[in-house]
Coordinates of C-alpha atoms and ligand atoms in Angstrom, one line a residue:
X1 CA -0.3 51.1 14.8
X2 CA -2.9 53.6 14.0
X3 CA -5.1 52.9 11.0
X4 CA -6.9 55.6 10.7
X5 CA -10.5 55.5 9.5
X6 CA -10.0 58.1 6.8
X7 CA -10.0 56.8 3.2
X8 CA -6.5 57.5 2.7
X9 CA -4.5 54.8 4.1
X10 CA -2.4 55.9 7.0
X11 CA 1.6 55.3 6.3
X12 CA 5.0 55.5 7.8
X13 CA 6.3 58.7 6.9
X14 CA 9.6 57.3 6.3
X15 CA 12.3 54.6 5.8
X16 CA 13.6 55.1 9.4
X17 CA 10.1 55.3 10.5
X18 CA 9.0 52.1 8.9
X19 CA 12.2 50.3 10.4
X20 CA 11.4 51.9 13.9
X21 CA 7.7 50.9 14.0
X22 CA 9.1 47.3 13.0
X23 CA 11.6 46.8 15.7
X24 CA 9.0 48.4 17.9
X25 CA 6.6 45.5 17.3
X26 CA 9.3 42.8 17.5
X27 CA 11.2 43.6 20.4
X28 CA 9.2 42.9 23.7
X29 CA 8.4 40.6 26.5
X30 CA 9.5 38.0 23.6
X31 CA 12.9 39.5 24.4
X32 CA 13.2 39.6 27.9
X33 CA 11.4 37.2 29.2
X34 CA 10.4 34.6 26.7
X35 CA 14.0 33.7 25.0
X36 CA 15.8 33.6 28.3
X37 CA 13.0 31.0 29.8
X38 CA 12.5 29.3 27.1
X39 CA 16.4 28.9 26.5
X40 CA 16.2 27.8 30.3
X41 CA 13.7 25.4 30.1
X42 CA 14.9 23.7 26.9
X43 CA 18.5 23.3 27.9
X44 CA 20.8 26.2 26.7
X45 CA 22.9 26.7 23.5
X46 CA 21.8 24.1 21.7
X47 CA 18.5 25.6 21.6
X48 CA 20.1 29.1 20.7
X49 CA 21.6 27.6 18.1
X50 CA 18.4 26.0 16.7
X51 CA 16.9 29.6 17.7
X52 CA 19.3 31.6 15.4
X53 CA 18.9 29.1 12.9
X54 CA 15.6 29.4 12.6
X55 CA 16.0 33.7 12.8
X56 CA 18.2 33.5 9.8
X57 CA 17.2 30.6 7.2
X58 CA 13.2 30.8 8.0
X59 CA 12.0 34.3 10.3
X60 CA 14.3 36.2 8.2
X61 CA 12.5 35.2 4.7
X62 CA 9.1 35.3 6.0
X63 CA 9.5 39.1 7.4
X64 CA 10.1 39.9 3.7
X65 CA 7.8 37.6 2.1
X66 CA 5.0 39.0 4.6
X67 CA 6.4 42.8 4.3
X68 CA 6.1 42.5 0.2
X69 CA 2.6 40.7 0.3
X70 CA 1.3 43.9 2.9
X71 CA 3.2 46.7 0.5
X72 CA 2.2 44.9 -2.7
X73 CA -1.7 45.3 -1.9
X74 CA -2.1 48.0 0.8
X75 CA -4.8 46.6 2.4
X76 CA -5.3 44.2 5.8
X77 CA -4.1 41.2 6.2
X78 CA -7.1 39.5 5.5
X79 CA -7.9 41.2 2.8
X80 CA -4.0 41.1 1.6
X81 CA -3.9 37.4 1.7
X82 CA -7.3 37.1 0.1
X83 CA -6.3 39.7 -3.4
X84 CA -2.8 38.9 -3.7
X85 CA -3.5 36.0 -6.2
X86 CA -6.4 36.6 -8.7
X87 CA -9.3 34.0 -7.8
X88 CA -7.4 32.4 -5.1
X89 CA -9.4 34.1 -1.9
X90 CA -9.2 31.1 0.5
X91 CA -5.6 32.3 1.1
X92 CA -7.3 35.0 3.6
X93 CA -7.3 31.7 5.4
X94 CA -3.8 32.8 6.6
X95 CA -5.2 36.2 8.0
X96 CA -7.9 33.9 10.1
X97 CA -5.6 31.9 11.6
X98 CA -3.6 34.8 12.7
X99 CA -6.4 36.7 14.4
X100 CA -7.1 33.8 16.2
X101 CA -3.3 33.4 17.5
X102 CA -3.4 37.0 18.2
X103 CA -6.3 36.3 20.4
X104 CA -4.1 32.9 21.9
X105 CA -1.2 35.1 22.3
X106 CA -2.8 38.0 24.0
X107 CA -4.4 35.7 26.9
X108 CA -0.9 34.7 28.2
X109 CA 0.7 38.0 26.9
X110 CA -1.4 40.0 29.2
X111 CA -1.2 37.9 32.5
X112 CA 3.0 38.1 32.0
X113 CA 2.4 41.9 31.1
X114 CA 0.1 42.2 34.4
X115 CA 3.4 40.5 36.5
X116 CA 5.3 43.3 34.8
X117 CA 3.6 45.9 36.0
X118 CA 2.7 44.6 39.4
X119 CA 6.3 44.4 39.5
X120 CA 6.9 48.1 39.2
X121 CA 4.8 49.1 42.0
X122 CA 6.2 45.8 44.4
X123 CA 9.9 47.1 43.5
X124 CA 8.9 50.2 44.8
X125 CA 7.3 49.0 47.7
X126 CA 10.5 47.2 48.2
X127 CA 13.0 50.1 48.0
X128 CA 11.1 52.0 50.9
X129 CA 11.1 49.0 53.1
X130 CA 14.9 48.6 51.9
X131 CA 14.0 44.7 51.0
X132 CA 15.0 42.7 47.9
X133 CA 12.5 41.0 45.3
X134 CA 12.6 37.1 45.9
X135 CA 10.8 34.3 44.3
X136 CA 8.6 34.1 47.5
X137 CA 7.2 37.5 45.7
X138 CA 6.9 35.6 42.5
X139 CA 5.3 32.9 43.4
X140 CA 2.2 34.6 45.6
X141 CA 1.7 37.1 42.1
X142 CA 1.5 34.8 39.7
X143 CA -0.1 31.7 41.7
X144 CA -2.7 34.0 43.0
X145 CA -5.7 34.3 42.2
X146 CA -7.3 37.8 42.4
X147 CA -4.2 40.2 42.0
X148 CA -2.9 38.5 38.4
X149 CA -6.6 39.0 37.3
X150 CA -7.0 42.5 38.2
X151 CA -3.0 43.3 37.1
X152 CA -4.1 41.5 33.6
X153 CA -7.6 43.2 33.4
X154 CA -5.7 46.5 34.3
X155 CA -3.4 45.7 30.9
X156 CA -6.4 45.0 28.6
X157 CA -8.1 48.6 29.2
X158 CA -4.7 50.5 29.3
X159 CA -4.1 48.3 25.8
X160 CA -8.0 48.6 24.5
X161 CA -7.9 52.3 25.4
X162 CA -5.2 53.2 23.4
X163 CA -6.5 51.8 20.7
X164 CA -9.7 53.1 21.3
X165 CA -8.6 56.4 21.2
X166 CA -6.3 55.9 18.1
X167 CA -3.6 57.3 19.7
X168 CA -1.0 54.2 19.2
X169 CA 1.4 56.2 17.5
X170 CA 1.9 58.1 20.5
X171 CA 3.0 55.4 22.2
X172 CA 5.2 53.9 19.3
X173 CA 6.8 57.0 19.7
X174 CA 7.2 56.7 23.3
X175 CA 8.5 53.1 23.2
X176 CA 11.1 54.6 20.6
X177 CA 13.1 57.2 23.2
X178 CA 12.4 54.9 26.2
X179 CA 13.9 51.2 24.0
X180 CA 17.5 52.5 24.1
X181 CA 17.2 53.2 27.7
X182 CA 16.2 49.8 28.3
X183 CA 19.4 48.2 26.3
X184 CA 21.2 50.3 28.2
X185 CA 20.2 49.1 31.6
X186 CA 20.8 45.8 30.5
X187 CA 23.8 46.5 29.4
X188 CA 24.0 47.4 33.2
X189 CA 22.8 44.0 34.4
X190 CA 25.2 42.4 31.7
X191 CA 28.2 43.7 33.2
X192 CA 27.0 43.2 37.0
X193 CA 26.0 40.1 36.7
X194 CA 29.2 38.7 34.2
X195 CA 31.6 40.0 37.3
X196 CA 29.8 37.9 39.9
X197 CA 31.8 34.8 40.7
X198 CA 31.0 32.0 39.2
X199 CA 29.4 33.7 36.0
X200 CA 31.5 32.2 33.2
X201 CA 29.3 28.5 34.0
X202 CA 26.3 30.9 32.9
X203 CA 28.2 32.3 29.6
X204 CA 28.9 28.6 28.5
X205 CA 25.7 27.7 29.0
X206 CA 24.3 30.1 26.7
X207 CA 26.8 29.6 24.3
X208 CA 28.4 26.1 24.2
X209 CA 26.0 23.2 23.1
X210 CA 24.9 20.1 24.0
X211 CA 23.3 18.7 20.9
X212 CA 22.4 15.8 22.4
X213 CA 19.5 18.1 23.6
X214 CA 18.3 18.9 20.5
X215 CA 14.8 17.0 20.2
X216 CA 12.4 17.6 17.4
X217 CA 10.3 19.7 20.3
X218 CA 13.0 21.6 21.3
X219 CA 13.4 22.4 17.7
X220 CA 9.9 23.6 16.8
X221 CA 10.1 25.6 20.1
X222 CA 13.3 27.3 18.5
X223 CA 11.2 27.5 15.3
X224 CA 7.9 29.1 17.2
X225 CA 9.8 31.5 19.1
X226 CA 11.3 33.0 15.8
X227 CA 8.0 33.5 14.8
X228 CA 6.6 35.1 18.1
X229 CA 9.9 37.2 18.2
X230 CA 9.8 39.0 14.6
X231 CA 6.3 39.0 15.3
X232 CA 5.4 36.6 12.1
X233 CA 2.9 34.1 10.5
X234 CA 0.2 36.0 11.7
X235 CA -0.3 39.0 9.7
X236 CA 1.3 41.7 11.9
X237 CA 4.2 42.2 9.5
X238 CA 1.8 42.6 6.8
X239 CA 0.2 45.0 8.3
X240 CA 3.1 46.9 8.6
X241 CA 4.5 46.5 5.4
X242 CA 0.9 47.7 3.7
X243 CA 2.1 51.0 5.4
X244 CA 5.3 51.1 4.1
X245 CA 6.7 53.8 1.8
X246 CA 7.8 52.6 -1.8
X247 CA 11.5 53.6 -1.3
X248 CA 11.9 51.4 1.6
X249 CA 14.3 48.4 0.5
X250 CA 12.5 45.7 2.0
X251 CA 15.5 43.3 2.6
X252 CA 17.7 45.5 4.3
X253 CA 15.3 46.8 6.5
X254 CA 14.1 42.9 7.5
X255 CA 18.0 42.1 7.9
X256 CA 18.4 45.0 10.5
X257 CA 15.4 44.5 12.1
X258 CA 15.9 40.7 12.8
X259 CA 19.5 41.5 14.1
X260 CA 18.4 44.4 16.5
X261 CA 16.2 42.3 17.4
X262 CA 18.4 38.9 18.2
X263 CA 20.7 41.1 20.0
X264 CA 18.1 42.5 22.4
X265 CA 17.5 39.1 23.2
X266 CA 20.8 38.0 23.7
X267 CA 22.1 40.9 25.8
X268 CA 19.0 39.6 28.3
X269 CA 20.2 36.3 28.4
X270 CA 24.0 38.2 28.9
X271 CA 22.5 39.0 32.3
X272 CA 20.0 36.6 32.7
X273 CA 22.1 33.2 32.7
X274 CA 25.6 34.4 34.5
X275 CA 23.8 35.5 37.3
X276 CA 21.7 32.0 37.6
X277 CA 24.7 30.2 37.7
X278 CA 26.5 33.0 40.3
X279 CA 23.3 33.1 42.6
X280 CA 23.3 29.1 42.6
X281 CA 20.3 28.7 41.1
X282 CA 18.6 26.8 38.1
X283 CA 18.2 27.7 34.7
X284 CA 14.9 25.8 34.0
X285 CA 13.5 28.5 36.3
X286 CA 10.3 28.2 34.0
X287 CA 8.4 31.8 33.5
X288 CA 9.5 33.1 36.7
X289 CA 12.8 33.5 35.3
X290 CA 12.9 37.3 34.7
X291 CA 10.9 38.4 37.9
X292 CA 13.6 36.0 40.2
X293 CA 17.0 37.1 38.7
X294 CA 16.7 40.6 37.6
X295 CA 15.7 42.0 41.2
X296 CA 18.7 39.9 42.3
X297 CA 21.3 41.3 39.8
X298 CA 20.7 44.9 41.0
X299 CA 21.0 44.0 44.4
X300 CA 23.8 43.7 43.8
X301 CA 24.2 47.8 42.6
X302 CA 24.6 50.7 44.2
X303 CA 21.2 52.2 44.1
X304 CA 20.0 48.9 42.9
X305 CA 16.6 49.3 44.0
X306 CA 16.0 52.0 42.4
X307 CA 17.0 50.7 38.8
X308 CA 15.0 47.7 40.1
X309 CA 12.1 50.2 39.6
X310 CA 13.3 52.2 36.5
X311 CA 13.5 48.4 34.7
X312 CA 10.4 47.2 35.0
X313 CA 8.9 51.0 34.0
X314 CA 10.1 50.2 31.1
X315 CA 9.4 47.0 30.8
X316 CA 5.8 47.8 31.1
X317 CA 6.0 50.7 28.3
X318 CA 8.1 48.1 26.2
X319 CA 4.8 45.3 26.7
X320 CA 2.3 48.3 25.6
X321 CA 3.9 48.3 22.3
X322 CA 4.1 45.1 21.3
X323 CA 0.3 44.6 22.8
X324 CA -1.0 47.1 20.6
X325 CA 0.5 46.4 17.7
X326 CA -1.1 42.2 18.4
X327 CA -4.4 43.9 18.9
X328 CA -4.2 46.1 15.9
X329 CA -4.9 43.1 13.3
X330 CA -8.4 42.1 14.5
X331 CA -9.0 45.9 15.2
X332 CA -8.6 47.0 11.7
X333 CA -10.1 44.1 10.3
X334 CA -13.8 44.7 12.5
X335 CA -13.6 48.2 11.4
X336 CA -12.7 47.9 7.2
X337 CA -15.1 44.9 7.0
X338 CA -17.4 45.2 10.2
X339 CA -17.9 48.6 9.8
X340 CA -17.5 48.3 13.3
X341 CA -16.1 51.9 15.5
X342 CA -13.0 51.9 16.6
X343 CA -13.8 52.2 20.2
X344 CA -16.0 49.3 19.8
X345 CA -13.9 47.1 18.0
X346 CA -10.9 47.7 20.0
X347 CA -12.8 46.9 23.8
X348 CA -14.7 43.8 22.0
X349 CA -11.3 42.1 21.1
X350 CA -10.0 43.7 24.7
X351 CA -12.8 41.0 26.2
X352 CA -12.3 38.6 23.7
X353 CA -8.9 38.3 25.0
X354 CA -9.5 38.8 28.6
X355 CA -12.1 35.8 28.7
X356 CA -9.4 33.6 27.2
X357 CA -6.8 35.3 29.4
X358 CA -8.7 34.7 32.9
X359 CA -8.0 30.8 31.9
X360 CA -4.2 31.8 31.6
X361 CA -4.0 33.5 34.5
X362 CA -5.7 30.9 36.7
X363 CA -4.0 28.0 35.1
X364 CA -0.8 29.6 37.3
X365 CA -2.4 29.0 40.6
X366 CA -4.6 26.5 42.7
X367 CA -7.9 27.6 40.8
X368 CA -7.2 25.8 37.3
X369 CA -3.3 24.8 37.7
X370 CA -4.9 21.0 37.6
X371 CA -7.2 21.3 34.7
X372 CA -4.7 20.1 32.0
X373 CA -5.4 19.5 28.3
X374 CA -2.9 17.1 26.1
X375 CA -1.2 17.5 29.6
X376 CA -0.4 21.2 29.6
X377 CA -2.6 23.8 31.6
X378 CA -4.0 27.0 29.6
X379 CA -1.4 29.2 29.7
X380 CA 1.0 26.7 28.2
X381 CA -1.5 25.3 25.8
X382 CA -2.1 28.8 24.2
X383 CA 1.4 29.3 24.3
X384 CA 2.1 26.4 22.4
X385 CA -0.8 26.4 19.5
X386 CA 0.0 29.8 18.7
X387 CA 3.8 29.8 18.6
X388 CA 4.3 25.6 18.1
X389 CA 1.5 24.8 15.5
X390 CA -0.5 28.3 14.4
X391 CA 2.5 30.8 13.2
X392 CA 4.2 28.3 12.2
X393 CA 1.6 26.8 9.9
X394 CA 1.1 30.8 9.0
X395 CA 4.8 30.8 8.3
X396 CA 4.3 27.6 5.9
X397 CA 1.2 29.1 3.9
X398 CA 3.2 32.5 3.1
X399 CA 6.3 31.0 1.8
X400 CA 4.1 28.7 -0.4
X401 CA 1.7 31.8 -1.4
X402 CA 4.7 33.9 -2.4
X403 CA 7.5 31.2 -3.8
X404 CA 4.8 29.4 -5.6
X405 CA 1.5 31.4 -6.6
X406 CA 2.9 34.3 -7.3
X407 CA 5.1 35.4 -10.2
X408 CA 8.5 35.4 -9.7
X409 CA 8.9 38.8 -11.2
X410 CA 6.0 40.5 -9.0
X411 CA 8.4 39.2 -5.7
X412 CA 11.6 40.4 -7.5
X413 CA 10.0 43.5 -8.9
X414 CA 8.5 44.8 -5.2
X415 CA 11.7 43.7 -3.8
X416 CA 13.8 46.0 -6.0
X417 CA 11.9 49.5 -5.1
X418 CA 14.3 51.8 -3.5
X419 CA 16.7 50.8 -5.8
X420 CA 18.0 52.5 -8.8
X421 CA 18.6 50.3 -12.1
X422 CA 20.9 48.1 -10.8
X423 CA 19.3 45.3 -8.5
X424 CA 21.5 43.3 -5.5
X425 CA 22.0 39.9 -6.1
X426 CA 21.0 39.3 -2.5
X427 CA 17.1 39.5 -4.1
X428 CA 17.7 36.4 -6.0
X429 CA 19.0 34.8 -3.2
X430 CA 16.3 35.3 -0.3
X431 CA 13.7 34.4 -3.6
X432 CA 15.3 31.0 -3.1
X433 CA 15.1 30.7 0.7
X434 CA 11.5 32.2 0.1
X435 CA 10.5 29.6 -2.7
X436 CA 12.2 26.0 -1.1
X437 CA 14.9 26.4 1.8
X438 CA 12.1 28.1 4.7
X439 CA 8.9 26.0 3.2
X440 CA 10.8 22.8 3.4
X441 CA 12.7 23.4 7.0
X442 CA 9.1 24.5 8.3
X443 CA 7.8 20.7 6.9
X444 CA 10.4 18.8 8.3
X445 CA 10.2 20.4 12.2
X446 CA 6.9 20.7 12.0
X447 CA 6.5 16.9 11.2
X448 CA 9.3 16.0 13.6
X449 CA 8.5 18.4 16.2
X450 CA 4.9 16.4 16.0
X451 CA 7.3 12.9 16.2
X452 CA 5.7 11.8 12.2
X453 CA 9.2 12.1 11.6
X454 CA 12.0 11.0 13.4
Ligands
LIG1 N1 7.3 40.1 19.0 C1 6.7 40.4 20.3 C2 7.7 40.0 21.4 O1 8.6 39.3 21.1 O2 7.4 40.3 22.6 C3 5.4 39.6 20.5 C4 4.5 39.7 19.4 C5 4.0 41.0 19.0 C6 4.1 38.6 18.7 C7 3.2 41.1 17.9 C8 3.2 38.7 17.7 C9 2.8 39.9 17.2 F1 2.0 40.0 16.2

């Protein structure tokens, strides 16, 4: 997202731009590799049921609630949350928190970003020597100690640099052709890996529950992921919506986005799971997941290695997106109100996150896989403030700001541009999961995800 440091604000041109740019930041490694382990590790449908749920009663309402509060003022998130009600500025409160989970979220971001793109250059290595990908290959990468670190450090300039130079829309624009490839080649794995033997096991465990696995964690996991998906409670939707033109219809775009988006993710678990179950192996293959079963699946291809190759290519370009448009909130921020340079802004968060991300990285490995805190190592602990307790808590404050402090007729009224004189119903209706149904389901997993409630 370039925010240009002119004083007219920088825009999306258009309605399909807006959406693009929207999907753009949603869909990413959140796709690919976090739903699939995540689903793995927290035992199958019940969670995607809890996980659609939460995409459709709570993400959906917030990705309009934070879209109308960024369009309504124009300005940062910060600043949004901070003007939107008269005398209330604390609410830029929201717009702190989410720089700091931006920062949380980058330092494991980049170290799974850094496998991806080690990844491209091992598959290669791979289709000379005529050898397949195995978890041996995972295992030494992201246990190591040296290579993750110089892979993740490699990320942050690429990422930094780009924003640096203000030339993010290129890349949005490059992520744009290239994402339809990439649902195309996993439409490609889908189908390989559903005609192994053995696959259906894989289909009924992403699809056929066991609620008796539905904890109140495994619920505010399903809730947190939402968030991280759509890319929400923490000011990056704002941002986006502050750029959006007035004939935009905010709803309809957020609906679209949030089911582009959900079937991204399930078309990766399409391929993901069957093949688990066909190969033999387990589901709870914890972050690995991706790296272990995709090589596999193409193996499995003629001219598998080479797709092997083309994936994680895009993969990579995929990560660069969503990184930017994460590093893009502090960015703007140090520039409007720091009247910091761009350049100087954008490689001071870039080392902000890399301190935090060396942690991450380590925590994988021998070097600081022991150091635990409230038993989890760093990359898990970030992980879980920012998606578990930090956008979720974001989430909470912006249904409150905009069901409750502001007017009901400033919600309805930014809600109906793009429309002639006669306004949908559906308005009235997603005022109403706005104002109580996402506010109240946020309290009640929140307090039992925490065990206060039972
Ligand atoms: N939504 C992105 C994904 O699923 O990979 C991750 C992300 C991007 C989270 C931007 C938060 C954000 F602000």
């Amino acid at each position: 997202m370039a925010s240009k440091q002119t004083k007219t604000r920088d825009g999306f041109a258009s309605s399909v731009g807006a959406f693009a740019a929207t999907l753009g930041s949603a869909v990413g490694l959140g796709n690919i590799w976090k739903f699939p382990y995540l689903t793995g590790s927290n035992g199958g449908a019940a969670f995607v049921i809890a996980y659609l749920l939460s995409v459709l009663l709570v993400g959906l309402p917030i990705l309009v609630a934070e879209h109308l509060i960024g369009r309504k003022t124009r300005l940062n998130a910060i600043h949004a949350y901070g003007s939107v009600v008269k005398g209330k500025k604390y609410w830029s409160l929201i717009g702190w928190a989410g720089f700091i989970a931006a920062i949380l979220i980058m330092a494991y971001y980049t170290d799974v970003a850094g496998w991806v793109f080690a990844y491209v250059f091992k598959a290669i290595g791979a289709a000379i020597s005529g050898t397949t990908l195995n978890s041996d290959t995972f295992n030494a990468l992201a246990g190591g100690t040296w290579e993750p670190l110089a892979w993740q450090f490699v990320v942050l300039v690429i990422t930094s640099s780009i924003i640096a130079a203000g030339v993010s829309r290129g890349i949005e624009r490059v992520t744009k052709t290239l994402m339809p490839v990439l649902v195309v080649l996993l439409i490609l794995c889908d189908i390989r890996a559903l005609t192994l033997p053995g696959a259906f096991a894989g289909v009924e465990y992403l699809f056929k529950p066991d609620f008796s696995k539905l904890t109140g964690n495994v619920m505010l996991t399903a809730l947190g992921l939402s968030f991280f998906k759509l890319s929400l409670g923490m000011g990056t939707m704002t941002t986006y919506g502050s750029y959006m033109p007035d004939e935009t219809r905010i709803v309809p775009n957020a609906a679209k986005v949030a089911l582009s988006d959900t079937i991204v993710s399930i078309l990766a678990g399409l391929a993901i799971f069957p093949a688990v179950f066909a190969f033999g192996g387990s589901p709870a293959g914890g972050p690995g997941l991706l790296f272990n079963v995709i090589p596999l699946i193409f193996s499995k291809m003629p001219l598998g290695s080479i797709f092997t190759v083309i994936f994680f290519i895009l993969s990579s370009i995929a990560t660069i997106g969503a990184m930017v448009s994460l590093i893009e909130v502090p960015v703007s921020w140090m520039v409007e109100k720091g009247r910091m340079k761009r350049p100087a802004a954008a490689y001071l968060t870039g080392a902000m996150m890399f301190g935090l991300g060396i942690l991450a990285t380590l925590s994988q490995g021998p070097a600081l896989g022991n150091a635990k805190i409230f038993g989890k190592n760093f990359f898990d602990l970030f992980d879980y403030v920012s998606s578990n307790v930090l956008l979720p808590l974001g989430g909470l404050a912006i249904a409150i700001l905009t069901g409750w402090l502001l007017k009901k007729g400033e919600v309805v009224e930014e809600l109906s541009k793009g429309y002639g004189t006669i306004k949908p119903r559906y308005i009235q209706l997603i005022y109403i999961f706005i104002k109580y149904v996402s506010p109240v389901l946020i309290f009640i997993i929140i307090l039992n995800g925490f065990g206060v409630i039972k």
